[in-house]
């Protein structure tokens, strides 16, 4: 008998878990509070550890409208090239992997996942209930209650309602607390045609090209940009100190700022970079946590979405079609074993720029006592195969039973 799976949240992590568990042979109900009428967001990396999983899920890569990321380059704030840490083909050869490093719009990725979830797989497809807000989750009984009183009961619950999760307290036993990271982030999209129409900004693209990721760095702030939507849009992200305001506010794509604030923050950067900024428009029991609900990840390593997909892939491998309701709790312990150390390491390493990752090791060791500083995050993340790891752990556990 297939398990009845309830997924709270239909973002990237929730849809990924739903697809994986549906393809594993289970009946999946997704509950989402939004109506998907006005999706927002900027662009997102799909590193090889993520594109590998999407391909296994048979996601339509054409729908991603992605740009290939052929290299990562680091520039100083004056616009002078410092070094090229990654040439994609060279690292793929070293790591013996062939999966793509893609740059896509988050909405395009989400739409592709929704389409994948809607496909029938062995007679089943994911059912998504929109405009439905969850009031409470009972991790022990598997009961999910909506604000309007409707209840759902599942054998397995997946909490994927993001960084502001209302259900995470079902695991932790306490209300979530917000802590400032001391960093703020601007995110905006610029039409490439608009950049080319401005001579000074266009000169920047002539220097960098549109087939990679480029980071412009100063001592305490950086601007990162890369193309998406088949090279039609330029995604820009500016990470900078929050200054005197260290209160933890509601992080949201709907939080707004203005171009003057952006321009002031990067006033010491080179003229081409400042000109580009002027073009901006701001736009426990039966319950498992996935994605940002489990490991909220800052964008320094570009791994937030990838780690959510890794959660889903591990769950799909640990819950094959013959899993019984009585086995759920034990399988979730295996899920925690497969994902905890790796996801926490990526989360901590993403709290600071790459050159300051070593500062995060002491904090990481509070949760992963034997943690070591990864030599580099690309070699650490790109070869990851959580489904394979989960299958190996499950087989070993069953052999020792």
Coordinates of N, CA, C and O in Angstrom, one line a residue, residues 140-249:
X140 N 3.1 13.7 15.7 CA 2.9 12.4 16.2 C 1.8 11.6 15.5 O 1.9 10.5 15.1
X141 N 0.7 12.3 15.3 CA -0.5 11.7 14.7 C -0.6 11.8 13.2 O -1.4 11.1 12.6
X142 N 0.2 12.8 12.7 CA 0.2 13.0 11.2 C -1.0 13.8 10.8 O -1.4 13.8 9.6
X143 N -1.6 14.6 11.7 CA -2.8 15.4 11.3 C -2.4 16.9 11.0 O -1.7 17.5 11.8
X144 N -2.8 17.3 9.9 CA -2.6 18.7 9.4 C -4.0 19.4 9.4 O -4.9 18.9 8.8
X145 N -4.1 20.5 10.1 CA -5.3 21.3 10.2 C -5.2 22.6 9.5 O -4.2 23.4 9.8
X146 N -6.1 23.0 8.6 CA -6.1 24.3 7.9 C -6.8 25.3 8.8 O -7.6 25.0 9.7
X147 N -6.6 26.6 8.4 CA -7.2 27.7 9.2 C -8.7 27.6 9.2 O -9.4 27.9 10.1
X148 N -9.3 27.1 8.0 CA -10.8 27.0 8.0 C -11.4 25.7 8.5 O -12.6 25.5 8.5
X149 N -10.5 24.9 9.1 CA -11.0 23.7 9.9 C -10.8 22.4 9.2 O -10.9 21.3 9.9
X150 N -10.5 22.4 7.9 CA -10.3 21.1 7.2 C -9.1 20.4 7.8 O -8.1 21.0 8.0
X151 N -9.2 19.1 7.9 CA -8.0 18.3 8.4 C -7.6 17.3 7.3 O -8.4 16.8 6.6
X152 N -6.3 17.0 7.3 CA -5.7 15.9 6.5 C -4.9 15.0 7.4 O -4.2 15.6 8.3
X153 N -4.9 13.8 7.2 CA -4.1 12.8 8.0 C -3.2 12.1 7.0 O -3.6 11.5 6.0
X154 N -1.9 12.1 7.4 CA -0.9 11.4 6.5 C -0.1 10.4 7.3 O 0.1 10.5 8.5
X155 N 0.5 9.5 6.5 CA 1.5 8.6 7.1 C 2.9 9.3 7.3 O 3.7 9.0 8.2
X156 N 3.1 10.2 6.4 CA 4.4 11.0 6.3 C 4.1 12.4 6.0 O 3.4 12.7 5.1
X157 N 4.6 13.3 6.9 CA 4.4 14.8 6.7 C 5.8 15.4 6.3 O 6.8 15.1 6.9
X158 N 5.7 16.3 5.3 CA 6.9 17.0 4.9 C 6.6 18.5 5.1 O 5.7 19.1 4.5
X159 N 7.5 19.2 6.0 CA 7.3 20.6 6.2 C 8.3 21.3 5.2 O 9.5 21.2 5.4
X160 N 7.7 22.0 4.3 CA 8.5 22.7 3.3 C 8.0 24.2 3.1 O 8.0 24.7 2.0
X161 N 7.6 24.7 4.3 CA 7.0 26.1 4.2 C 8.0 27.2 4.4 O 7.6 28.3 4.8
X162 N 9.2 26.9 4.2 CA 10.2 28.0 4.1 C 10.8 28.5 5.4 O 10.5 27.9 6.5
X163 N 11.5 29.6 5.3 CA 12.3 30.1 6.4 C 11.4 30.6 7.5 O 11.7 30.7 8.7
X164 N 10.2 31.0 7.2 CA 9.2 31.5 8.2 C 8.2 30.4 8.5 O 7.0 30.7 8.8
X165 N 8.6 29.2 8.5 CA 7.8 28.0 8.8 C 6.9 28.2 10.0 O 7.4 28.5 11.1
X166 N 5.6 27.9 9.9 CA 4.7 27.8 11.0 C 4.7 26.4 11.7 O 4.2 26.2 12.8
X167 N 5.2 25.4 10.9 CA 5.1 24.1 11.4 C 6.4 23.5 12.0 O 6.4 22.5 12.6
X168 N 7.5 24.3 11.9 CA 8.7 23.8 12.4 C 8.7 23.6 13.9 O 9.4 22.7 14.5
X169 N 7.8 24.3 14.6 CA 7.7 24.1 16.0 C 7.2 22.7 16.4 O 7.3 22.2 17.5
X170 N 6.6 22.0 15.4 CA 6.1 20.6 15.6 C 7.3 19.7 15.9 O 7.2 18.7 16.5
X171 N 8.5 20.1 15.4 CA 9.7 19.4 15.6 C 10.5 19.9 16.7 O 11.0 19.2 17.6
X172 N 10.7 21.2 16.8 CA 11.5 21.8 17.8 C 10.8 22.0 19.2 O 11.5 22.1 20.2
X173 N 9.5 22.1 19.2 CA 8.7 22.3 20.4 C 8.7 23.7 20.9 O 8.2 24.0 22.0
X174 N 9.2 24.6 20.1 CA 9.2 26.0 20.4 C 9.0 26.9 19.2 O 9.2 26.5 18.1
X175 N 8.6 28.2 19.5 CA 8.4 29.1 18.4 C 9.8 29.4 17.7 O 10.8 29.5 18.4
X176 N 9.8 29.6 16.4 CA 11.0 30.0 15.8 C 11.4 31.4 16.2 O 10.6 32.3 16.4
X177 N 12.8 31.6 16.2 CA 13.3 32.9 16.6 C 14.0 33.5 15.4 O 14.7 32.7 14.6
X178 N 14.0 34.8 15.2 CA 14.7 35.4 14.1 C 16.0 36.1 14.6 O 15.9 36.8 15.6
X179 N 17.1 35.8 14.0 CA 18.3 36.4 14.4 C 19.0 37.1 13.1 O 19.0 36.4 12.1
X180 N 19.4 38.3 13.3 CA 20.0 39.0 12.2 C 21.4 38.4 11.8 O 22.1 38.0 12.7
X181 N 21.7 38.2 10.6 CA 23.0 37.8 10.2 C 24.0 38.9 10.1 O 25.2 38.7 9.8
X182 N 23.5 40.2 10.2 CA 24.3 41.3 10.0 C 24.5 41.7 8.6 O 25.4 42.5 8.3
X183 N 23.8 41.0 7.7 CA 23.9 41.3 6.3 C 22.6 41.6 5.6 O 21.6 41.0 6.0
X184 N 22.6 42.4 4.7 CA 21.4 42.7 3.8 C 21.7 42.3 2.4 O 22.9 42.2 2.0
X185 N 20.7 42.2 1.6 CA 20.9 41.8 0.2 C 19.9 42.5 -0.7 O 18.7 42.4 -0.5
X186 N 20.4 43.2 -1.7 CA 19.6 43.7 -2.8 C 19.5 42.6 -3.8 O 20.5 41.9 -4.1
X187 N 18.4 42.5 -4.5 CA 18.2 41.6 -5.6 C 17.4 42.3 -6.6 O 16.3 42.8 -6.3
X188 N 17.8 42.3 -7.9 CA 17.0 42.9 -8.9 C 17.4 42.3 -10.3 O 18.5 41.7 -10.4
X189 N 16.5 42.5 -11.3 CA 16.7 42.0 -12.6 C 16.7 43.2 -13.6 O 15.9 44.1 -13.4
X190 N 17.6 43.1 -14.6 CA 17.7 44.2 -15.6 C 17.6 43.5 -17.0 O 18.3 42.6 -17.2
X191 N 16.7 44.0 -17.8 CA 16.7 43.5 -19.2 C 18.1 43.7 -19.9 O 18.6 44.8 -19.8
X192 N 18.7 42.7 -20.5 CA 20.0 42.8 -21.1 C 19.9 43.9 -22.2 O 20.9 44.7 -22.4
X193 N 18.8 44.1 -22.9 CA 18.7 45.1 -23.9 C 18.8 46.5 -23.3 O 19.4 47.4 -23.9
X194 N 18.4 46.7 -22.1 CA 18.5 48.0 -21.4 C 19.9 48.2 -21.0 O 20.4 49.4 -21.1
X195 N 20.7 47.2 -20.7 CA 22.1 47.4 -20.4 C 22.9 47.8 -21.6 O 23.7 48.7 -21.6
X196 N 22.5 47.1 -22.8 CA 23.2 47.4 -24.0 C 22.9 48.8 -24.5 O 23.7 49.4 -25.3
X197 N 21.8 49.3 -24.1 CA 21.4 50.7 -24.6 C 22.2 51.8 -23.8 O 22.1 53.0 -24.1
X198 N 22.9 51.4 -22.8 CA 23.6 52.4 -21.9 C 25.1 52.1 -22.1 O 25.6 51.1 -21.7
X199 N 25.8 53.0 -22.8 CA 27.2 52.8 -23.2 C 28.1 52.3 -22.0 O 28.9 51.4 -22.2
X200 N 28.0 53.0 -20.9 CA 28.9 52.7 -19.8 C 28.6 51.3 -19.2 O 29.5 50.5 -19.0
X201 N 27.3 51.0 -19.0 CA 27.0 49.7 -18.5 C 27.3 48.6 -19.5 O 27.7 47.5 -19.2
X202 N 27.1 48.9 -20.8 CA 27.3 47.9 -21.9 C 28.8 47.5 -21.9 O 29.2 46.4 -22.2
X203 N 29.7 48.5 -21.6 CA 31.1 48.2 -21.6 C 31.5 47.1 -20.5 O 32.4 46.4 -20.7
X204 N 30.7 47.1 -19.4 CA 30.9 46.1 -18.4 C 30.6 44.7 -18.9 O 31.4 43.8 -18.7
X205 N 29.5 44.5 -19.7 CA 29.2 43.2 -20.2 C 30.1 42.8 -21.3 O 30.4 41.6 -21.5
X206 N 30.7 43.8 -22.1 CA 31.7 43.4 -23.1 C 32.9 42.8 -22.4 O 33.5 42.0 -23.0
X207 N 33.2 43.3 -21.2 CA 34.4 42.8 -20.5 C 34.1 41.4 -19.9 O 35.0 40.6 -19.9
X208 N 32.9 41.2 -19.4 CA 32.7 40.0 -18.6 C 32.1 38.9 -19.5 O 32.3 37.7 -19.2
X209 N 31.3 39.3 -20.5 CA 30.6 38.3 -21.3 C 29.3 37.9 -20.5 O 29.0 38.3 -19.4
X210 N 28.5 37.0 -21.2 CA 27.2 36.6 -20.6 C 27.1 35.1 -20.5 O 26.0 34.5 -20.8
X211 N 28.2 34.5 -20.2 CA 28.1 33.0 -20.1 C 28.7 32.5 -18.8 O 29.2 31.4 -18.7
X212 N 28.7 33.4 -17.7 CA 29.2 33.0 -16.5 C 28.7 33.8 -15.3 O 27.8 34.7 -15.5
X213 N 29.3 33.6 -14.2 CA 28.9 34.3 -12.9 C 30.1 35.2 -12.5 O 31.2 34.7 -12.5
X214 N 29.8 36.4 -12.2 CA 30.8 37.4 -11.9 C 30.6 38.1 -10.6 O 29.5 38.6 -10.3
X215 N 31.6 38.1 -9.7 CA 31.5 38.7 -8.4 C 32.5 39.8 -8.3 O 33.7 39.7 -8.5
X216 N 31.9 41.0 -8.0 CA 32.7 42.2 -7.8 C 32.8 42.5 -6.3 O 31.8 42.7 -5.6
X217 N 34.0 42.5 -5.8 CA 34.2 42.5 -4.3 C 35.0 43.7 -3.8 O 35.9 44.2 -4.4
X218 N 34.5 44.1 -2.6 CA 35.3 45.1 -1.8 C 35.4 44.4 -0.4 O 35.1 43.2 -0.3
X219 N 36.0 45.1 0.5 CA 36.4 44.4 1.8 C 35.1 43.9 2.5 O 35.2 42.8 3.2
X220 N 34.0 44.6 2.4 CA 32.8 44.2 3.2 C 31.6 44.1 2.4 O 30.5 43.9 3.0
X221 N 31.6 44.1 1.1 CA 30.4 44.1 0.3 C 30.8 43.6 -1.1 O 31.9 43.6 -1.5
X222 N 29.8 43.0 -1.8 CA 30.0 42.5 -3.1 C 28.8 42.6 -4.0 O 27.6 42.6 -3.4
X223 N 29.0 42.7 -5.3 CA 27.9 42.6 -6.2 C 28.2 41.4 -7.1 O 29.3 41.2 -7.6
X224 N 27.1 40.6 -7.3 CA 27.3 39.4 -8.1 C 26.2 39.5 -9.2 O 25.1 39.8 -9.0
X225 N 26.6 39.2 -10.5 CA 25.6 39.1 -11.5 C 25.8 38.0 -12.5 O 26.9 37.5 -12.6
X226 N 24.7 37.5 -13.1 CA 24.8 36.5 -14.1 C 23.5 36.5 -14.9 O 22.5 37.1 -14.4
X227 N 23.5 36.0 -16.1 CA 22.3 36.0 -17.0 C 21.3 34.9 -16.6 O 21.6 33.9 -16.0
X228 N 20.1 35.1 -17.0 CA 19.1 34.0 -17.0 C 18.1 34.3 -18.1 O 18.2 35.2 -18.9
X229 N 17.0 33.4 -18.2 CA 16.0 33.5 -19.2 C 16.7 33.6 -20.6 O 16.4 34.6 -21.4
X230 N 17.5 32.7 -20.9 CA 18.2 32.5 -22.2 C 18.9 33.8 -22.5 O 19.0 34.2 -23.7
X231 N 19.6 34.4 -21.5 CA 20.4 35.6 -21.8 C 19.6 36.9 -22.0 O 20.2 37.9 -22.4
X232 N 18.3 36.9 -21.7 CA 17.5 38.1 -21.9 C 17.5 39.0 -20.6 O 17.2 40.2 -20.7
X233 N 17.7 38.4 -19.5 CA 17.7 39.2 -18.2 C 19.1 39.0 -17.5 O 19.7 38.0 -17.6
X234 N 19.5 40.1 -16.8 CA 20.7 40.0 -16.0 C 20.2 40.1 -14.5 O 19.5 41.0 -14.1
X235 N 20.6 39.0 -13.8 CA 20.3 39.0 -12.3 C 21.4 39.6 -11.6 O 22.6 39.2 -11.8
X236 N 21.1 40.5 -10.6 CA 22.1 41.1 -9.8 C 21.8 41.0 -8.4 O 20.6 41.1 -7.9
X237 N 22.8 40.6 -7.6 CA 22.6 40.5 -6.1 C 23.7 41.3 -5.4 O 24.9 41.2 -5.8
X238 N 23.3 42.1 -4.5 CA 24.3 42.9 -3.7 C 24.2 42.6 -2.3 O 23.3 42.9 -1.6
X239 N 25.3 42.0 -1.7 CA 25.3 41.6 -0.3 C 26.2 42.7 0.4 O 27.3 42.9 0.0
X240 N 25.7 43.2 1.5 CA 26.4 44.3 2.2 C 26.0 44.3 3.7 O 25.0 43.7 4.1
X241 N 26.8 44.9 4.5 CA 26.5 44.9 6.0 C 25.2 45.7 6.2 O 24.9 46.6 5.5
X242 N 24.5 45.2 7.2 CA 23.2 45.8 7.6 C 23.4 47.1 8.3 O 22.5 47.9 8.6
X243 N 24.7 47.4 8.8 CA 25.0 48.7 9.5 C 24.4 48.6 10.9 O 24.4 47.6 11.6
X244 N 23.9 49.8 11.3 CA 23.3 49.9 12.6 C 22.1 49.1 12.9 O 21.7 48.8 14.0
X245 N 21.4 48.8 11.8 CA 20.1 48.1 11.9 C 20.4 46.6 11.8 O 20.5 46.0 10.8
X246 N 20.4 45.9 13.0 CA 20.7 44.5 13.0 C 19.5 43.7 13.5 O 19.5 42.5 13.9
X247 N 18.3 44.4 13.5 CA 17.1 43.7 13.9 C 16.7 42.7 12.8 O 16.9 42.9 11.6
X248 N 16.2 41.5 13.2 CA 15.8 40.5 12.2 C 14.4 40.7 11.7 O 13.4 40.5 12.5
X249 N 14.2 41.2 10.5 CA 12.9 41.6 10.0 C 12.4 40.4 9.2 O 13.0 39.4 9.0

